[in-house]
Amino acid sequence: MNHLEKTTLLESLRAGSDLGEGAIVPLVDAVLREAVRRRASDIHFEPVSGQYRLRYRIDGMFLTVGRYPLELGSRLIARLARE
C-alpha cells in the first residue's frame, strides 16, 4: 500500500465514511501502522453515541483519531480476531 492509499483510508476513517467490504483489511493495516508510527501503546475501539471512536494511547494520554459507523464494528472485530 502506498502513502496515498494509506492516507485516503485514514481520511475515510476519520470522516466516518462507509467503507466497502474489501476495505477492511487495508483499513486495519493502516490503523495498526499508524499506531506503530505514533508509538501508541494501546488501540481502543469504543462505542460512543451511535459510532465507534478510535483512540490511541500515547505516553499515557488518549488521542482520538477517528470515528466511524457502528455497522463497521463487526467486520473490524472479525478482522482483528484473525490478527
PDB file of N, CA, C and O in Angstrom:
ATOM      1  N   MET A   1       0.853  -1.171   0.000  1.00  0.00           N
ATOM      2  CA  MET A   1       0.000   0.000   0.000  1.00  0.00           C
ATOM      3  C   MET A   1       0.900   1.236   0.000  1.00  0.00           C
ATOM      4  O   MET A   1       1.785   1.365   0.826  1.00  0.00           O
ATOM      5  N   ASN A   2       0.663   2.148  -0.929  1.00  0.00           N
ATOM      6  CA  ASN A   2       1.481   3.349  -0.979  1.00  0.00           C
ATOM      7  C   ASN A   2       0.941   4.408  -0.015  1.00  0.00           C
ATOM      8  O   ASN A   2      -0.124   4.257   0.566  1.00  0.00           O
ATOM      9  N   HIS A   3       1.699   5.483   0.139  1.00  0.00           N
ATOM     10  CA  HIS A   3       1.341   6.536   1.099  1.00  0.00           C
ATOM     11  C   HIS A   3      -0.025   7.143   0.782  1.00  0.00           C
ATOM     12  O   HIS A   3      -0.818   7.393   1.676  1.00  0.00           O
ATOM     13  N   LEU A   4      -0.338   7.377  -0.506  1.00  0.00           N
ATOM     14  CA  LEU A   4      -1.609   7.976  -0.883  1.00  0.00           C
ATOM     15  C   LEU A   4      -2.775   7.077  -0.502  1.00  0.00           C
ATOM     16  O   LEU A   4      -3.770   7.543   0.044  1.00  0.00           O
ATOM     17  N   GLU A   5      -2.656   5.775  -0.759  1.00  0.00           N
ATOM     18  CA  GLU A   5      -3.722   4.839  -0.397  1.00  0.00           C
ATOM     19  C   GLU A   5      -3.932   4.816   1.110  1.00  0.00           C
ATOM     20  O   GLU A   5      -5.063   4.817   1.585  1.00  0.00           O
ATOM     21  N   LYS A   6      -2.843   4.793   1.882  1.00  0.00           N
ATOM     22  CA  LYS A   6      -2.948   4.780   3.340  1.00  0.00           C
ATOM     23  C   LYS A   6      -3.604   6.066   3.826  1.00  0.00           C
ATOM     24  O   LYS A   6      -4.489   6.034   4.673  1.00  0.00           O
ATOM     25  N   THR A   7      -3.209   7.201   3.272  1.00  0.00           N
ATOM     26  CA  THR A   7      -3.777   8.479   3.670  1.00  0.00           C
ATOM     27  C   THR A   7      -5.268   8.510   3.368  1.00  0.00           C
ATOM     28  O   THR A   7      -6.062   8.951   4.191  1.00  0.00           O
ATOM     29  N   THR A   8      -5.669   8.025   2.201  1.00  0.00           N
ATOM     30  CA  THR A   8      -7.074   8.017   1.819  1.00  0.00           C
ATOM     31  C   THR A   8      -7.887   7.159   2.777  1.00  0.00           C
ATOM     32  O   THR A   8      -8.971   7.551   3.195  1.00  0.00           O
ATOM     33  N   LEU A   9      -7.393   5.991   3.149  1.00  0.00           N
ATOM     34  CA  LEU A   9      -8.106   5.130   4.086  1.00  0.00           C
ATOM     35  C   LEU A   9      -8.245   5.796   5.451  1.00  0.00           C
ATOM     36  O   LEU A   9      -9.302   5.776   6.057  1.00  0.00           O
ATOM     37  N   LEU A  10      -7.174   6.391   5.944  1.00  0.00           N
ATOM     38  CA  LEU A  10      -7.239   7.047   7.247  1.00  0.00           C
ATOM     39  C   LEU A  10      -8.159   8.255   7.209  1.00  0.00           C
ATOM     40  O   LEU A  10      -8.896   8.499   8.159  1.00  0.00           O
ATOM     41  N   GLU A  11      -8.155   8.997   6.099  1.00  0.00           N
ATOM     42  CA  GLU A  11      -9.075  10.121   5.978  1.00  0.00           C
ATOM     43  C   GLU A  11     -10.519   9.631   5.950  1.00  0.00           C
ATOM     44  O   GLU A  11     -11.397  10.241   6.540  1.00  0.00           O
ATOM     45  N   SER A  12     -10.772   8.524   5.266  1.00  0.00           N
ATOM     46  CA  SER A  12     -12.118   7.950   5.247  1.00  0.00           C
ATOM     47  C   SER A  12     -12.542   7.532   6.641  1.00  0.00           C
ATOM     48  O   SER A  12     -13.687   7.752   7.047  1.00  0.00           O
ATOM     49  N   LEU A  13     -11.623   6.935   7.369  1.00  0.00           N
ATOM     50  CA  LEU A  13     -11.917   6.527   8.738  1.00  0.00           C
ATOM     51  C   LEU A  13     -12.251   7.744   9.595  1.00  0.00           C
ATOM     52  O   LEU A  13     -13.240   7.771  10.307  1.00  0.00           O
ATOM     53  N   ARG A  14     -11.417   8.777   9.500  1.00  0.00           N
ATOM     54  CA  ARG A  14     -11.642   9.981  10.301  1.00  0.00           C
ATOM     55  C   ARG A  14     -12.967  10.643   9.945  1.00  0.00           C
ATOM     56  O   ARG A  14     -13.637  11.209  10.792  1.00  0.00           O
ATOM     57  N   ALA A  15     -13.347  10.581   8.665  1.00  0.00           N
ATOM     58  CA  ALA A  15     -14.581  11.215   8.220  1.00  0.00           C
ATOM     59  C   ALA A  15     -15.798  10.346   8.500  1.00  0.00           C
ATOM     60  O   ALA A  15     -16.925  10.790   8.344  1.00  0.00           O
ATOM     61  N   GLY A  16     -15.573   9.108   8.920  1.00  0.00           N
ATOM     62  CA  GLY A  16     -16.688   8.205   9.190  1.00  0.00           C
ATOM     63  C   GLY A  16     -17.344   7.682   7.936  1.00  0.00           C
ATOM     64  O   GLY A  16     -18.494   7.283   7.954  1.00  0.00           O
ATOM     65  N   SER A  17     -16.638   7.705   6.822  1.00  0.00           N
ATOM     66  CA  SER A  17     -17.203   7.244   5.557  1.00  0.00           C
ATOM     67  C   SER A  17     -17.512   5.758   5.615  1.00  0.00           C
ATOM     68  O   SER A  17     -16.839   5.001   6.297  1.00  0.00           O
ATOM     69  N   ASP A  18     -18.532   5.365   4.849  1.00  0.00           N
ATOM     70  CA  ASP A  18     -18.832   3.945   4.729  1.00  0.00           C
ATOM     71  C   ASP A  18     -17.758   3.309   3.860  1.00  0.00           C
ATOM     72  O   ASP A  18     -17.519   3.747   2.742  1.00  0.00           O
ATOM     73  N   LEU A  19     -17.101   2.324   4.374  1.00  0.00           N
ATOM     74  CA  LEU A  19     -16.041   1.641   3.650  1.00  0.00           C
ATOM     75  C   LEU A  19     -16.557   0.291   3.197  1.00  0.00           C
ATOM     76  O   LEU A  19     -17.158  -0.441   3.971  1.00  0.00           O
ATOM     77  N   GLY A  20     -16.307  -0.038   1.944  1.00  0.00           N
ATOM     78  CA  GLY A  20     -16.776  -1.298   1.389  1.00  0.00           C
ATOM     79  C   GLY A  20     -16.108  -2.505   2.021  1.00  0.00           C
ATOM     80  O   GLY A  20     -15.132  -2.400   2.751  1.00  0.00           O
ATOM     81  N   GLU A  21     -16.653  -3.663   1.712  1.00  0.00           N
ATOM     82  CA  GLU A  21     -16.180  -4.938   2.252  1.00  0.00           C
ATOM     83  C   GLU A  21     -14.688  -5.118   2.038  1.00  0.00           C
ATOM     84  O   GLU A  21     -13.975  -5.556   2.922  1.00  0.00           O
ATOM     85  N   GLY A  22     -14.190  -4.789   0.852  1.00  0.00           N
ATOM     86  CA  GLY A  22     -12.788  -5.004   0.536  1.00  0.00           C
ATOM     87  C   GLY A  22     -11.834  -4.045   1.227  1.00  0.00           C
ATOM     88  O   GLY A  22     -10.626  -4.218   1.149  1.00  0.00           O
ATOM     89  N   ALA A  23     -12.364  -3.030   1.881  1.00  0.00           N
ATOM     90  CA  ALA A  23     -11.506  -2.020   2.506  1.00  0.00           C
ATOM     91  C   ALA A  23     -11.125  -2.366   3.944  1.00  0.00           C
ATOM     92  O   ALA A  23     -10.262  -1.711   4.512  1.00  0.00           O
ATOM     93  N   ILE A  24     -11.720  -3.383   4.532  1.00  0.00           N
ATOM     94  CA  ILE A  24     -11.466  -3.677   5.944  1.00  0.00           C
ATOM     95  C   ILE A  24     -10.019  -4.099   6.188  1.00  0.00           C
ATOM     96  O   ILE A  24      -9.379  -3.610   7.114  1.00  0.00           O
ATOM     97  N   VAL A  25      -9.495  -4.987   5.362  1.00  0.00           N
ATOM     98  CA  VAL A  25      -8.111  -5.453   5.568  1.00  0.00           C
ATOM     99  C   VAL A  25      -7.124  -4.296   5.465  1.00  0.00           C
ATOM    100  O   VAL A  25      -6.332  -4.074   6.383  1.00  0.00           O
ATOM    101  N   PRO A  26      -7.151  -3.502   4.382  1.00  0.00           N
ATOM    102  CA  PRO A  26      -6.210  -2.386   4.331  1.00  0.00           C
ATOM    103  C   PRO A  26      -6.484  -1.334   5.397  1.00  0.00           C
ATOM    104  O   PRO A  26      -5.555  -0.677   5.882  1.00  0.00           O
ATOM    105  N   LEU A  27      -7.732  -1.175   5.797  1.00  0.00           N
ATOM    106  CA  LEU A  27      -8.058  -0.219   6.857  1.00  0.00           C
ATOM    107  C   LEU A  27      -7.420  -0.638   8.178  1.00  0.00           C
ATOM    108  O   LEU A  27      -6.764   0.161   8.847  1.00  0.00           O
ATOM    109  N   VAL A  28      -7.583  -1.898   8.551  1.00  0.00           N
ATOM    110  CA  VAL A  28      -6.986  -2.390   9.791  1.00  0.00           C
ATOM    111  C   VAL A  28      -5.461  -2.286   9.708  1.00  0.00           C
ATOM    112  O   VAL A  28      -4.816  -1.857  10.666  1.00  0.00           O
ATOM    113  N   ASP A  29      -4.901  -2.623   8.564  1.00  0.00           N
ATOM    114  CA  ASP A  29      -3.450  -2.483   8.388  1.00  0.00           C
ATOM    115  C   ASP A  29      -3.016  -1.035   8.590  1.00  0.00           C
ATOM    116  O   ASP A  29      -2.014  -0.763   9.252  1.00  0.00           O
ATOM    117  N   ALA A  30      -3.771  -0.093   8.032  1.00  0.00           N
ATOM    118  CA  ALA A  30      -3.433   1.325   8.160  1.00  0.00           C
ATOM    119  C   ALA A  30      -3.543   1.792   9.611  1.00  0.00           C
ATOM    120  O   ALA A  30      -2.692   2.546  10.093  1.00  0.00           O
ATOM    121  N   VAL A  31      -4.577   1.332  10.319  1.00  0.00           N
ATOM    122  CA  VAL A  31      -4.742   1.695  11.734  1.00  0.00           C
ATOM    123  C   VAL A  31      -3.563   1.184  12.547  1.00  0.00           C
ATOM    124  O   VAL A  31      -3.003   1.907  13.383  1.00  0.00           O
ATOM    125  N   LEU A  32      -3.159  -0.054  12.295  1.00  0.00           N
ATOM    126  CA  LEU A  32      -2.033  -0.631  13.033  1.00  0.00           C
ATOM    127  C   LEU A  32      -0.717   0.069  12.692  1.00  0.00           C
ATOM    128  O   LEU A  32       0.075   0.377  13.590  1.00  0.00           O
ATOM    129  N   ARG A  33      -0.494   0.339  11.405  1.00  0.00           N
ATOM    130  CA  ARG A  33       0.735   1.043  11.011  1.00  0.00           C
ATOM    131  C   ARG A  33       0.804   2.436  11.636  1.00  0.00           C
ATOM    132  O   ARG A  33       1.859   2.872  12.092  1.00  0.00           O
ATOM    133  N   GLU A  34      -0.332   3.142  11.627  1.00  0.00           N
ATOM    134  CA  GLU A  34      -0.364   4.482  12.201  1.00  0.00           C
ATOM    135  C   GLU A  34      -0.104   4.434  13.706  1.00  0.00           C
ATOM    136  O   GLU A  34       0.596   5.284  14.260  1.00  0.00           O
ATOM    137  N   ALA A  35      -0.642   3.419  14.373  1.00  0.00           N
ATOM    138  CA  ALA A  35      -0.398   3.264  15.813  1.00  0.00           C
ATOM    139  C   ALA A  35       1.089   3.041  16.086  1.00  0.00           C
ATOM    140  O   ALA A  35       1.648   3.632  17.014  1.00  0.00           O
ATOM    141  N   VAL A  36       1.720   2.223  15.265  1.00  0.00           N
ATOM    142  CA  VAL A  36       3.162   1.989  15.429  1.00  0.00           C
ATOM    143  C   VAL A  36       3.933   3.269  15.150  1.00  0.00           C
ATOM    144  O   VAL A  36       4.841   3.642  15.895  1.00  0.00           O
ATOM    145  N   ARG A  37       3.567   3.962  14.077  1.00  0.00           N
ATOM    146  CA  ARG A  37       4.259   5.201  13.718  1.00  0.00           C
ATOM    147  C   ARG A  37       4.177   6.235  14.839  1.00  0.00           C
ATOM    148  O   ARG A  37       5.141   6.929  15.131  1.00  0.00           O
ATOM    149  N   ARG A  38       3.021   6.290  15.501  1.00  0.00           N
ATOM    150  CA  ARG A  38       2.833   7.261  16.589  1.00  0.00           C
ATOM    151  C   ARG A  38       3.321   6.740  17.933  1.00  0.00           C
ATOM    152  O   ARG A  38       3.200   7.415  18.940  1.00  0.00           O
ATOM    153  N   ARG A  39       3.819   5.508  17.945  1.00  0.00           N
ATOM    154  CA  ARG A  39       4.304   4.859  19.172  1.00  0.00           C
ATOM    155  C   ARG A  39       3.199   4.700  20.221  1.00  0.00           C
ATOM    156  O   ARG A  39       3.406   4.924  21.412  1.00  0.00           O
ATOM    157  N   ALA A  40       2.031   4.299  19.748  1.00  0.00           N
ATOM    158  CA  ALA A  40       0.900   4.075  20.650  1.00  0.00           C
ATOM    159  C   ALA A  40       1.092   2.765  21.406  1.00  0.00           C
ATOM    160  O   ALA A  40       1.531   1.772  20.839  1.00  0.00           O
ATOM    161  N   SER A  41       0.775   2.789  22.689  1.00  0.00           N
ATOM    162  CA  SER A  41       0.861   1.564  23.473  1.00  0.00           C
ATOM    163  C   SER A  41      -0.446   0.776  23.416  1.00  0.00           C
ATOM    164  O   SER A  41      -0.456  -0.427  23.643  1.00  0.00           O
ATOM    165  N   ASP A  42      -1.559   1.448  23.103  1.00  0.00           N
ATOM    166  CA  ASP A  42      -2.876   0.816  23.043  1.00  0.00           C
ATOM    167  C   ASP A  42      -3.655   1.380  21.860  1.00  0.00           C
ATOM    168  O   ASP A  42      -3.455   2.524  21.471  1.00  0.00           O
ATOM    169  N   ILE A  43      -4.579   0.551  21.352  1.00  0.00           N
ATOM    170  CA  ILE A  43      -5.547   0.983  20.349  1.00  0.00           C
ATOM    171  C   ILE A  43      -6.916   0.659  20.928  1.00  0.00           C
ATOM    172  O   ILE A  43      -7.159  -0.481  21.328  1.00  0.00           O
ATOM    173  N   HIS A  44      -7.806   1.637  20.976  1.00  0.00           N
ATOM    174  CA  HIS A  44      -9.134   1.447  21.552  1.00  0.00           C
ATOM    175  C   HIS A  44     -10.201   1.749  20.518  1.00  0.00           C
ATOM    176  O   HIS A  44     -10.192   2.822  19.910  1.00  0.00           O
ATOM    177  N   PHE A  45     -11.122   0.797  20.306  1.00  0.00           N
ATOM    178  CA  PHE A  45     -12.318   0.999  19.508  1.00  0.00           C
ATOM    179  C   PHE A  45     -13.463   1.050  20.510  1.00  0.00           C
ATOM    180  O   PHE A  45     -13.765   0.041  21.146  1.00  0.00           O
ATOM    181  N   GLU A  46     -14.088   2.203  20.665  1.00  0.00           N
ATOM    182  CA  GLU A  46     -15.087   2.390  21.715  1.00  0.00           C
ATOM    183  C   GLU A  46     -16.428   2.815  21.130  1.00  0.00           C
ATOM    184  O   GLU A  46     -16.482   3.790  20.376  1.00  0.00           O
ATOM    185  N   PRO A  47     -17.519   2.107  21.475  1.00  0.00           N
ATOM    186  CA  PRO A  47     -18.831   2.560  21.020  1.00  0.00           C
ATOM    187  C   PRO A  47     -19.256   3.796  21.826  1.00  0.00           C
ATOM    188  O   PRO A  47     -19.320   3.760  23.050  1.00  0.00           O
ATOM    189  N   VAL A  48     -19.497   4.895  21.114  1.00  0.00           N
ATOM    190  CA  VAL A  48     -19.871   6.155  21.749  1.00  0.00           C
ATOM    191  C   VAL A  48     -20.880   6.865  20.853  1.00  0.00           C
ATOM    192  O   VAL A  48     -20.606   7.101  19.680  1.00  0.00           O
ATOM    193  N   SER A  49     -22.041   7.180  21.411  1.00  0.00           N
ATOM    194  CA  SER A  49     -23.052   7.989  20.699  1.00  0.00           C
ATOM    195  C   SER A  49     -23.370   7.471  19.303  1.00  0.00           C
ATOM    196  O   SER A  49     -23.379   8.221  18.327  1.00  0.00           O
ATOM    197  N   GLY A  50     -23.613   6.188  19.170  1.00  0.00           N
ATOM    198  CA  GLY A  50     -24.007   5.621  17.890  1.00  0.00           C
ATOM    199  C   GLY A  50     -22.886   5.469  16.883  1.00  0.00           C
ATOM    200  O   GLY A  50     -23.141   5.225  15.708  1.00  0.00           O
ATOM    201  N   GLN A  51     -21.656   5.622  17.316  1.00  0.00           N
ATOM    202  CA  GLN A  51     -20.488   5.452  16.453  1.00  0.00           C
ATOM    203  C   GLN A  51     -19.421   4.704  17.228  1.00  0.00           C
ATOM    204  O   GLN A  51     -19.519   4.554  18.440  1.00  0.00           O
ATOM    205  N   TYR A  52     -18.405   4.240  16.491  1.00  0.00           N
ATOM    206  CA  TYR A  52     -17.202   3.758  17.155  1.00  0.00           C
ATOM    207  C   TYR A  52     -16.176   4.880  17.114  1.00  0.00           C
ATOM    208  O   TYR A  52     -16.022   5.557  16.096  1.00  0.00           O
ATOM    209  N   ARG A  53     -15.505   5.059  18.226  1.00  0.00           N
ATOM    210  CA  ARG A  53     -14.423   6.043  18.309  1.00  0.00           C
ATOM    211  C   ARG A  53     -13.118   5.264  18.349  1.00  0.00           C
ATOM    212  O   ARG A  53     -12.983   4.299  19.090  1.00  0.00           O
ATOM    213  N   LEU A  54     -12.162   5.684  17.539  1.00  0.00           N
ATOM    214  CA  LEU A  54     -10.835   5.075  17.527  1.00  0.00           C
ATOM    215  C   LEU A  54      -9.896   6.000  18.278  1.00  0.00           C
ATOM    216  O   LEU A  54      -9.788   7.180  17.960  1.00  0.00           O
ATOM    217  N   ARG A  55      -9.255   5.440  19.317  1.00  0.00           N
ATOM    218  CA  ARG A  55      -8.300   6.234  20.091  1.00  0.00           C
ATOM    219  C   ARG A  55      -7.015   5.438  20.270  1.00  0.00           C
ATOM    220  O   ARG A  55      -7.036   4.223  20.409  1.00  0.00           O
ATOM    221  N   TYR A  56      -5.900   6.170  20.263  1.00  0.00           N
ATOM    222  CA  TYR A  56      -4.595   5.607  20.589  1.00  0.00           C
ATOM    223  C   TYR A  56      -4.180   6.150  21.944  1.00  0.00           C
ATOM    224  O   TYR A  56      -4.443   7.308  22.261  1.00  0.00           O
ATOM    225  N   ARG A  57      -3.509   5.305  22.728  1.00  0.00           N
ATOM    226  CA  ARG A  57      -2.889   5.787  23.968  1.00  0.00           C
ATOM    227  C   ARG A  57      -1.413   6.027  23.651  1.00  0.00           C
ATOM    228  O   ARG A  57      -0.693   5.121  23.267  1.00  0.00           O
ATOM    229  N   ILE A  58      -1.013   7.270  23.812  1.00  0.00           N
ATOM    230  CA  ILE A  58       0.360   7.678  23.523  1.00  0.00           C
ATOM    231  C   ILE A  58       0.897   8.398  24.746  1.00  0.00           C
ATOM    232  O   ILE A  58       0.312   9.394  25.182  1.00  0.00           O
ATOM    233  N   ASP A  59       1.965   7.872  25.313  1.00  0.00           N
ATOM    234  CA  ASP A  59       2.561   8.450  26.521  1.00  0.00           C
ATOM    235  C   ASP A  59       1.528   8.632  27.632  1.00  0.00           C
ATOM    236  O   ASP A  59       1.503   9.653  28.323  1.00  0.00           O
ATOM    237  N   GLY A  60       0.638   7.653  27.782  1.00  0.00           N
ATOM    238  CA  GLY A  60      -0.346   7.675  28.854  1.00  0.00           C
ATOM    239  C   GLY A  60      -1.571   8.529  28.586  1.00  0.00           C
ATOM    240  O   GLY A  60      -2.502   8.545  29.379  1.00  0.00           O
ATOM    241  N   MET A  61      -1.612   9.232  27.457  1.00  0.00           N
ATOM    242  CA  MET A  61      -2.738  10.101  27.117  1.00  0.00           C
ATOM    243  C   MET A  61      -3.498   9.502  25.936  1.00  0.00           C
ATOM    244  O   MET A  61      -2.896   8.940  25.026  1.00  0.00           O
ATOM    245  N   PHE A  62      -4.831   9.641  25.951  1.00  0.00           N
ATOM    246  CA  PHE A  62      -5.640   9.152  24.841  1.00  0.00           C
ATOM    247  C   PHE A  62      -5.771  10.225  23.780  1.00  0.00           C
ATOM    248  O   PHE A  62      -6.009  11.398  24.083  1.00  0.00           O
ATOM    249  N   LEU A  63      -5.632   9.816  22.520  1.00  0.00           N
ATOM    250  CA  LEU A  63      -5.776  10.709  21.381  1.00  0.00           C
ATOM    251  C   LEU A  63      -6.840  10.116  20.462  1.00  0.00           C
ATOM    252  O   LEU A  63      -6.681   8.994  19.971  1.00  0.00           O
ATOM    253  N   THR A  64      -7.933  10.832  20.264  1.00  0.00           N
ATOM    254  CA  THR A  64      -8.969  10.376  19.349  1.00  0.00           C
ATOM    255  C   THR A  64      -8.505  10.649  17.934  1.00  0.00           C
ATOM    256  O   THR A  64      -8.156  11.776  17.596  1.00  0.00           O
ATOM    257  N   VAL A  65      -8.497   9.604  17.098  1.00  0.00           N
ATOM    258  CA  VAL A  65      -8.007   9.748  15.729  1.00  0.00           C
ATOM    259  C   VAL A  65      -9.067   9.455  14.686  1.00  0.00           C
ATOM    260  O   VAL A  65      -8.823   9.647  13.497  1.00  0.00           O
ATOM    261  N   GLY A  66     -10.239   8.990  15.096  1.00  0.00           N
ATOM    262  CA  GLY A  66     -11.286   8.732  14.119  1.00  0.00           C
ATOM    263  C   GLY A  66     -12.583   8.287  14.746  1.00  0.00           C
ATOM    264  O   GLY A  66     -12.636   7.900  15.910  1.00  0.00           O
ATOM    265  N   ARG A  67     -13.629   8.406  13.956  1.00  0.00           N
ATOM    266  CA  ARG A  67     -14.967   7.911  14.312  1.00  0.00           C
ATOM    267  C   ARG A  67     -15.535   7.259  13.065  1.00  0.00           C
ATOM    268  O   ARG A  67     -15.275   7.714  11.959  1.00  0.00           O
ATOM    269  N   TYR A  68     -16.318   6.207  13.257  1.00  0.00           N
ATOM    270  CA  TYR A  68     -16.899   5.544  12.104  1.00  0.00           C
ATOM    271  C   TYR A  68     -18.183   4.858  12.494  1.00  0.00           C
ATOM    272  O   TYR A  68     -18.468   4.660  13.673  1.00  0.00           O
ATOM    273  N   PRO A  69     -19.005   4.486  11.517  1.00  0.00           N
ATOM    274  CA  PRO A  69     -20.322   3.908  11.788  1.00  0.00           C
ATOM    275  C   PRO A  69     -20.239   2.577  12.529  1.00  0.00           C
ATOM    276  O   PRO A  69     -19.317   1.791  12.318  1.00  0.00           O
ATOM    277  N   LEU A  70     -21.227   2.344  13.376  1.00  0.00           N
ATOM    278  CA  LEU A  70     -21.285   1.076  14.113  1.00  0.00           C
ATOM    279  C   LEU A  70     -21.356  -0.131  13.179  1.00  0.00           C
ATOM    280  O   LEU A  70     -20.917  -1.218  13.541  1.00  0.00           O
ATOM    281  N   GLU A  71     -21.872   0.064  11.975  1.00  0.00           N
ATOM    282  CA  GLU A  71     -22.001  -1.046  11.027  1.00  0.00           C
ATOM    283  C   GLU A  71     -20.647  -1.665  10.679  1.00  0.00           C
ATOM    284  O   GLU A  71     -20.582  -2.824  10.297  1.00  0.00           O
ATOM    285  N   LEU A  72     -19.576  -0.922  10.794  1.00  0.00           N
ATOM    286  CA  LEU A  72     -18.251  -1.466  10.506  1.00  0.00           C
ATOM    287  C   LEU A  72     -17.712  -2.313  11.654  1.00  0.00           C
ATOM    288  O   LEU A  72     -16.783  -3.084  11.467  1.00  0.00           O
ATOM    289  N   GLY A  73     -18.300  -2.187  12.816  1.00  0.00           N
ATOM    290  CA  GLY A  73     -17.781  -2.835  14.016  1.00  0.00           C
ATOM    291  C   GLY A  73     -17.597  -4.328  13.888  1.00  0.00           C
ATOM    292  O   GLY A  73     -16.521  -4.859  14.201  1.00  0.00           O
ATOM    293  N   SER A  74     -18.601  -5.033  13.410  1.00  0.00           N
ATOM    294  CA  SER A  74     -18.498  -6.494  13.344  1.00  0.00           C
ATOM    295  C   SER A  74     -17.416  -6.933  12.361  1.00  0.00           C
ATOM    296  O   SER A  74     -16.697  -7.898  12.603  1.00  0.00           O
ATOM    297  N   ARG A  75     -17.259  -6.204  11.247  1.00  0.00           N
ATOM    298  CA  ARG A  75     -16.217  -6.553  10.278  1.00  0.00           C
ATOM    299  C   ARG A  75     -14.826  -6.262  10.838  1.00  0.00           C
ATOM    300  O   ARG A  75     -13.895  -7.031  10.632  1.00  0.00           O
ATOM    301  N   LEU A  76     -14.692  -5.154  11.549  1.00  0.00           N
ATOM    302  CA  LEU A  76     -13.399  -4.841  12.165  1.00  0.00           C
ATOM    303  C   LEU A  76     -13.037  -5.861  13.230  1.00  0.00           C
ATOM    304  O   LEU A  76     -11.910  -6.336  13.294  1.00  0.00           O
ATOM    305  N   ILE A  77     -14.000  -6.216  14.059  1.00  0.00           N
ATOM    306  CA  ILE A  77     -13.761  -7.197  15.117  1.00  0.00           C
ATOM    307  C   ILE A  77     -13.377  -8.544  14.510  1.00  0.00           C
ATOM    308  O   ILE A  77     -12.437  -9.192  14.961  1.00  0.00           O
ATOM    309  N   ALA A  78     -14.087  -8.936  13.459  1.00  0.00           N
ATOM    310  CA  ALA A  78     -13.781 -10.222  12.808  1.00  0.00           C
ATOM    311  C   ALA A  78     -12.348 -10.205  12.258  1.00  0.00           C
ATOM    312  O   ALA A  78     -11.618 -11.179  12.381  1.00  0.00           O
ATOM    313  N   ARG A  79     -11.952  -9.085  11.675  1.00  0.00           N
ATOM    314  CA  ARG A  79     -10.590  -8.995  11.126  1.00  0.00           C
ATOM    315  C   ARG A  79      -9.546  -8.995  12.229  1.00  0.00           C
ATOM    316  O   ARG A  79      -8.526  -9.669  12.133  1.00  0.00           O
ATOM    317  N   LEU A  80      -9.788  -8.238  13.268  1.00  0.00           N
ATOM    318  CA  LEU A  80      -8.817  -8.160  14.366  1.00  0.00           C
ATOM    319  C   LEU A  80      -8.702  -9.481  15.114  1.00  0.00           C
ATOM    320  O   LEU A  80      -7.629  -9.815  15.616  1.00  0.00           O
ATOM    321  N   ALA A  81      -9.763 -10.247  15.161  1.00  0.00           N
ATOM    322  CA  ALA A  81      -9.724 -11.541  15.837  1.00  0.00           C
ATOM    323  C   ALA A  81      -8.824 -12.516  15.079  1.00  0.00           C
ATOM    324  O   ALA A  81      -8.305 -13.465  15.658  1.00  0.00           O
ATOM    325  N   ARG A  82      -8.573 -12.252  13.804  1.00  0.00           N
ATOM    326  CA  ARG A  82      -7.707 -13.101  12.991  1.00  0.00           C
ATOM    327  C   ARG A  82      -6.244 -12.721  13.118  1.00  0.00           C
ATOM    328  O   ARG A  82      -5.375 -13.476  12.753  1.00  0.00           O
ATOM    329  N   GLU A  83      -5.968 -11.505  13.518  1.00  0.00           N
ATOM    330  CA  GLU A  83      -4.583 -10.985  13.547  1.00  0.00           C
ATOM    331  C   GLU A  83      -3.744 -11.704  14.572  1.00  0.00           C
ATOM    332  O   GLU A  83      -4.125 -12.210  15.540  1.00  0.00           O
TER     333      GLU A  83
END
